[in-house]
mmCIF file of C-alpha atoms in Angstrom:
data_model
loop_
_atom_site.group_PDB
_atom_site.id
_atom_site.type_symbol
_atom_site.label_atom_id
_atom_site.label_comp_id
_atom_site.label_asym_id
_atom_site.label_seq_id
_atom_site.Cartn_x
_atom_site.Cartn_y
_atom_site.Cartn_z
ATOM 1 C CA VAL A 1 -135.414 101.140 24.566
ATOM 2 C CA VAL A 2 -137.228 97.673 24.229
ATOM 3 C CA LEU A 3 -141.062 98.625 23.729
ATOM 4 C CA PHE A 4 -143.325 95.568 24.600
ATOM 5 C CA ASP A 5 -147.019 95.426 23.608
ATOM 6 C CA LEU A 6 -148.816 93.869 26.520
ATOM 7 C CA GLY A 7 -151.742 91.602 25.179
ATOM 8 C CA SER A 8 -150.827 88.477 23.749
ATOM 9 C CA VAL A 9 -146.800 89.145 24.160
ATOM 10 C CA LEU A 10 -146.619 89.019 27.971
ATOM 11 C CA PHE A 11 -150.469 89.069 28.628
ATOM 12 C CA HIS A 12 -153.483 86.693 27.627
ATOM 13 C CA ILE A 13 -156.094 88.210 26.070
ATOM 14 C CA GLY A 14 -159.204 86.493 25.678
ATOM 15 C CA HIS A 15 -161.796 89.239 24.060
ATOM 16 C CA VAL A 16 -160.505 88.818 20.395
ATOM 17 C CA GLY A 17 -161.382 85.074 20.325
ATOM 18 C CA ALA A 18 -164.561 85.640 21.453
ATOM 19 C CA PHE A 19 -164.989 88.559 19.138
ATOM 20 C CA GLY A 20 -164.588 86.126 16.441
ATOM 21 C CA LYS A 21 -166.648 83.730 17.697
ATOM 22 C CA MET A 22 -169.468 86.565 17.905
ATOM 23 C CA ILE A 23 -168.826 87.741 13.883
ATOM 24 C CA GLY A 24 -168.457 84.024 12.473
ATOM 25 C CA GLU A 25 -164.888 84.678 11.903
ATOM 26 C CA THR A 26 -162.398 81.556 12.329
ATOM 27 C CA ASP A 27 -159.006 82.872 10.987
ATOM 28 C CA ASP A 28 -156.889 84.540 13.887
ATOM 29 C CA GLY A 29 -155.215 87.028 11.869
ATOM 30 C CA GLU A 30 -158.313 88.261 10.138
ATOM 31 C CA VAL A 31 -160.034 88.172 13.556
ATOM 32 C CA GLN A 32 -157.200 90.220 14.663
ATOM 33 C CA ARG A 33 -157.283 92.890 12.143
ATOM 34 C CA ARG A 34 -161.230 93.562 12.408
ATOM 35 C CA TRP A 35 -160.663 94.575 15.900
ATOM 36 C CA VAL A 36 -157.641 96.179 15.544
ATOM 37 C CA THR A 37 -159.199 98.650 12.889
ATOM 38 C CA CYS A 38 -162.787 98.397 14.423
ATOM 39 C CA PRO A 39 -163.417 102.169 14.590
ATOM 40 C CA TRP A 40 -165.589 101.577 17.947
ATOM 41 C CA VAL A 41 -162.736 99.693 18.952
ATOM 42 C CA GLN A 42 -160.388 102.385 18.499
ATOM 43 C CA ARG A 43 -162.593 104.842 19.759
ATOM 44 C CA TYR A 44 -162.834 103.150 23.063
ATOM 45 C CA ASP A 45 -159.476 102.445 23.375
ATOM 46 C CA ARG A 46 -158.608 106.199 22.652
ATOM 47 C CA GLY A 47 -160.784 107.256 25.492
ATOM 48 C CA GLN A 48 -163.080 108.984 23.043
ATOM 49 C CA CYS A 49 -166.581 107.197 24.170
ATOM 50 C CA SER A 50 -168.516 105.457 27.067
ATOM 51 C CA ARG A 51 -168.266 101.805 27.657
ATOM 52 C CA GLN A 52 -172.265 101.803 26.737
ATOM 53 C CA ASP A 53 -171.595 103.645 23.039
ATOM 54 C CA PHE A 54 -168.769 101.305 22.629
ATOM 55 C CA ALA A 55 -170.668 98.405 23.170
ATOM 56 C CA ALA A 56 -173.992 99.693 21.041
ATOM 57 C CA GLY A 57 -171.309 100.756 18.447
ATOM 58 C CA ILE A 58 -169.329 97.329 17.829
ATOM 59 C CA VAL A 59 -172.769 95.246 18.199
ATOM 60 C CA GLU A 60 -174.209 97.365 15.160
ATOM 61 C CA HIS A 61 -171.259 98.177 13.251
ATOM 62 C CA HIS A 62 -170.581 93.905 13.049
ATOM 63 C CA GLY A 63 -174.020 92.718 12.981
ATOM 64 C CA ILE A 64 -173.644 90.862 16.131
ATOM 65 C CA ALA A 65 -176.681 89.198 17.710
ATOM 66 C CA LEU A 66 -176.382 90.461 20.858
ATOM 67 C CA THR A 67 -177.449 93.140 23.285
ATOM 68 C CA PRO A 68 -175.257 95.862 23.600
ATOM 69 C CA ASN A 69 -175.740 94.546 27.511
ATOM 70 C CA GLN A 70 -174.794 91.287 26.419
ATOM 71 C CA PHE A 71 -171.675 92.057 24.434
ATOM 72 C CA LEU A 72 -170.330 94.213 27.416
ATOM 73 C CA ASN A 73 -170.573 91.549 29.953
ATOM 74 C CA ARG A 74 -168.763 88.872 27.803
ATOM 75 C CA PHE A 75 -165.957 91.840 26.858
ATOM 76 C CA THR A 76 -165.261 92.646 30.330
ATOM 77 C CA ALA A 77 -165.701 89.181 31.606
ATOM 78 C CA ARG A 78 -162.450 88.288 30.032
ATOM 79 C CA VAL A 79 -160.087 90.101 31.774
ATOM 80 C CA PRO A 80 -156.108 89.353 30.814
ATOM 81 C CA GLY A 81 -153.525 87.461 33.294
ATOM 82 C CA LEU A 82 -150.019 87.409 32.848
ATOM 83 C CA GLN A 83 -148.239 85.027 30.841
ATOM 84 C CA ASP A 84 -145.766 82.384 32.929
ATOM 85 C CA GLY A 85 -142.089 84.264 32.556
ATOM 86 C CA ALA A 86 -143.719 87.804 32.016
ATOM 87 C CA ALA A 87 -142.296 89.069 35.291
ATOM 88 C CA ASN A 88 -138.961 87.472 34.658
ATOM 89 C CA LEU A 89 -138.413 88.553 31.265
ATOM 90 C CA LEU A 90 -139.351 92.218 32.413
ATOM 91 C CA ARG A 91 -136.663 92.388 35.230
ATOM 92 C CA GLU A 92 -134.050 90.515 32.913
ATOM 93 C CA THR A 93 -134.329 92.991 30.550
ATOM 94 C CA LYS A 94 -134.069 95.822 32.705
ATOM 95 C CA ALA A 95 -131.197 94.172 34.697
ATOM 96 C CA SER A 96 -129.468 93.998 31.391
ATOM 97 C CA GLY A 97 -129.539 97.874 31.524
ATOM 98 C CA MET A 98 -132.238 98.457 28.588
ATOM 99 C CA ARG A 99 -135.071 100.829 29.379
ATOM 100 C CA THR A 100 -138.316 99.031 29.076
ATOM 101 C CA ALA A 101 -141.451 100.749 27.839
ATOM 102 C CA CYS A 102 -144.679 99.101 26.967
ATOM 103 C CA LEU A 103 -147.136 100.220 24.489
ATOM 104 C CA SER A 104 -150.736 98.976 24.612
ATOM 105 C CA ASN A 105 -154.212 99.377 22.919
ATOM 106 C CA THR A 106 -156.142 98.882 26.228
ATOM 107 C CA ASN A 107 -159.129 100.447 27.607
ATOM 108 C CA GLU A 108 -160.586 101.933 30.937
ATOM 109 C CA ALA A 109 -162.951 98.049 31.256
ATOM 110 C CA HIS A 110 -159.975 95.826 30.965
ATOM 111 C CA TRP A 111 -157.457 98.370 33.081
ATOM 112 C CA ASN A 112 -159.835 98.618 35.879
ATOM 113 C CA ALA A 113 -161.006 94.775 36.112
ATOM 114 C CA ASP A 114 -157.964 93.818 37.723
ATOM 115 C CA ASN A 115 -155.046 95.639 39.495
ATOM 116 C CA ARG A 116 -152.723 92.715 38.301
ATOM 117 C CA LEU A 117 -152.682 94.637 34.888
ATOM 118 C CA ALA A 118 -151.538 97.767 36.769
ATOM 119 C CA ALA A 119 -149.263 96.524 38.927
ATOM 120 C CA PHE A 120 -147.218 94.695 36.429
ATOM 121 C CA VAL A 121 -147.381 98.078 34.338
ATOM 122 C CA GLU A 122 -146.093 100.157 36.630
ATOM 123 C CA GLN A 123 -142.579 98.146 36.697
ATOM 124 C CA PHE A 124 -141.919 99.467 33.221
ATOM 125 C CA ASP A 125 -139.738 102.532 33.019
ATOM 126 C CA HIS A 126 -142.390 103.851 30.600
ATOM 127 C CA HIS A 127 -145.692 103.199 29.692
ATOM 128 C CA PHE A 128 -148.306 104.013 26.844
ATOM 129 C CA LEU A 129 -151.863 102.770 27.358
ATOM 130 C CA SER A 130 -154.096 104.028 24.433
ATOM 131 C CA PHE A 131 -156.837 105.236 26.468
ATOM 132 C CA GLU A 132 -154.551 107.537 28.706
ATOM 133 C CA ILE A 133 -152.692 108.972 25.525
ATOM 134 C CA GLY A 134 -155.616 109.090 23.155
ATOM 135 C CA HIS A 135 -153.602 107.419 20.507
ATOM 136 C CA VAL A 136 -153.972 103.537 19.088
ATOM 137 C CA LYS A 137 -151.424 101.513 17.246
ATOM 138 C CA PRO A 138 -151.485 101.235 14.228
ATOM 139 C CA ASP A 139 -151.997 104.770 13.635
ATOM 140 C CA LEU A 140 -148.470 106.860 12.988
ATOM 141 C CA SER A 141 -149.417 109.435 15.872
ATOM 142 C CA ALA A 142 -148.807 106.356 18.613
ATOM 143 C CA PHE A 143 -145.417 106.068 17.806
ATOM 144 C CA THR A 144 -144.895 109.636 17.545
ATOM 145 C CA HIS A 145 -146.167 110.312 20.800
ATOM 146 C CA VAL A 146 -144.071 107.039 22.416
ATOM 147 C CA VAL A 147 -140.943 108.322 20.812
ATOM 148 C CA ALA A 148 -141.318 111.887 21.672
ATOM 149 C CA GLU A 149 -141.894 110.811 25.301
ATOM 150 C CA LEU A 150 -139.045 108.816 25.062
ATOM 151 C CA GLY A 151 -136.647 110.996 23.995
ATOM 152 C CA CYS A 152 -135.103 109.277 21.537
ATOM 153 C CA TYR A 153 -134.738 108.061 17.780
ATOM 154 C CA ALA A 154 -137.051 105.748 16.438
ATOM 155 C CA GLY A 155 -134.709 103.275 15.324
ATOM 156 C CA GLU A 156 -133.284 103.158 19.051
ATOM 157 C CA VAL A 157 -136.183 101.179 20.008
ATOM 158 C CA LEU A 158 -136.860 97.681 19.473
ATOM 159 C CA PHE A 159 -140.868 97.186 19.244
ATOM 160 C CA LEU A 160 -142.227 93.648 20.123
ATOM 161 C CA ASP A 161 -145.973 93.066 18.867
ATOM 162 C CA ASP A 162 -148.265 90.406 18.080
ATOM 163 C CA VAL A 163 -150.485 91.937 15.108
ATOM 164 C CA GLN A 164 -148.547 91.865 12.056
ATOM 165 C CA VAL A 165 -150.584 95.573 10.978
ATOM 166 C CA ASN A 166 -149.069 97.138 14.103
ATOM 167 C CA VAL A 167 -145.566 95.920 13.242
ATOM 168 C CA ASP A 168 -145.770 97.078 9.738
ATOM 169 C CA ALA A 169 -147.035 100.501 10.926
ATOM 170 C CA ALA A 170 -144.077 100.730 13.535
ATOM 171 C CA ARG A 171 -141.637 99.221 10.869
ATOM 172 C CA ALA A 172 -142.847 102.342 8.634
ATOM 173 C CA PHE A 173 -142.417 104.917 11.228
ATOM 174 C CA GLY A 174 -138.855 103.671 11.639
ATOM 175 C CA LEU A 175 -138.816 101.583 14.563
ATOM 176 C CA ASP A 176 -137.148 98.066 14.788
ATOM 177 C CA ALA A 177 -140.682 96.088 14.754
ATOM 178 C CA THR A 178 -140.890 92.570 14.909
ATOM 179 C CA LEU A 179 -143.924 89.808 15.205
ATOM 180 C CA ALA A 180 -143.739 88.310 19.306
ATOM 181 C CA ASN A 181 -146.396 85.826 20.244
ATOM 182 C CA GLY A 182 -145.969 85.052 23.809
ATOM 183 C CA VAL A 183 -143.176 85.436 26.236
ATOM 184 C CA ALA A 184 -141.272 82.585 24.763
ATOM 185 C CA THR A 185 -140.889 84.416 21.224
ATOM 186 C CA ALA A 186 -140.522 87.304 23.031
ATOM 187 C CA ARG A 187 -137.347 86.198 25.301
ATOM 188 C CA SER A 188 -135.919 84.541 21.857
ATOM 189 C CA ILE A 189 -135.927 87.682 20.139
ATOM 190 C CA LEU A 190 -134.067 89.493 22.637
ATOM 191 C CA HIS A 191 -131.534 86.572 23.324
ATOM 192 C CA LYS A 192 -131.001 86.731 19.400
ATOM 193 C CA ARG A 193 -130.118 90.372 19.531
ATOM 194 C CA ALA A 194 -127.986 89.626 23.005
ATOM 195 C CA LEU A 195 -130.244 92.312 24.629
ATOM 196 C CA ILE A 196 -130.942 89.838 27.603
#
């Protein structure tokens, strides 16, 4: 099974960069780490709190100089878009005989903001969206859930993600995980492994 992350692997995302500006952090890796590990992001991505609670919590937790509504307006204004070549890469991967799946930390606000995301995700053989399954990366419970649903061994899954802490957690669980930033990198990884 080839298990893709969506954001920054197959989709463009803008909210993490905007978050960096809000918290005054310029290092992309640190911005990603702080976003992924923020308890309010994790709660919202698990579907465990409302938009309003998420916005109020993240503003307070990070000391962001915006009202919760201002933060929420900026957060929902940055809807992800499909990267060039993503649809072709998915088609090629499926055509090679590989099962395809996606595992994404996402929330109802972004999911409902653009129907292109839903239409693309429906093309995978399996999809695992954090707000639907109640698990987020890098928690091992996310990988436990995915492997159980796929009905395979962890080592039979190649996982492509753009966040190092997610890759490290997946490796610790036993997945064949590697860092992939964008479609070109994902394509190169799959080509080198003779999977496409």
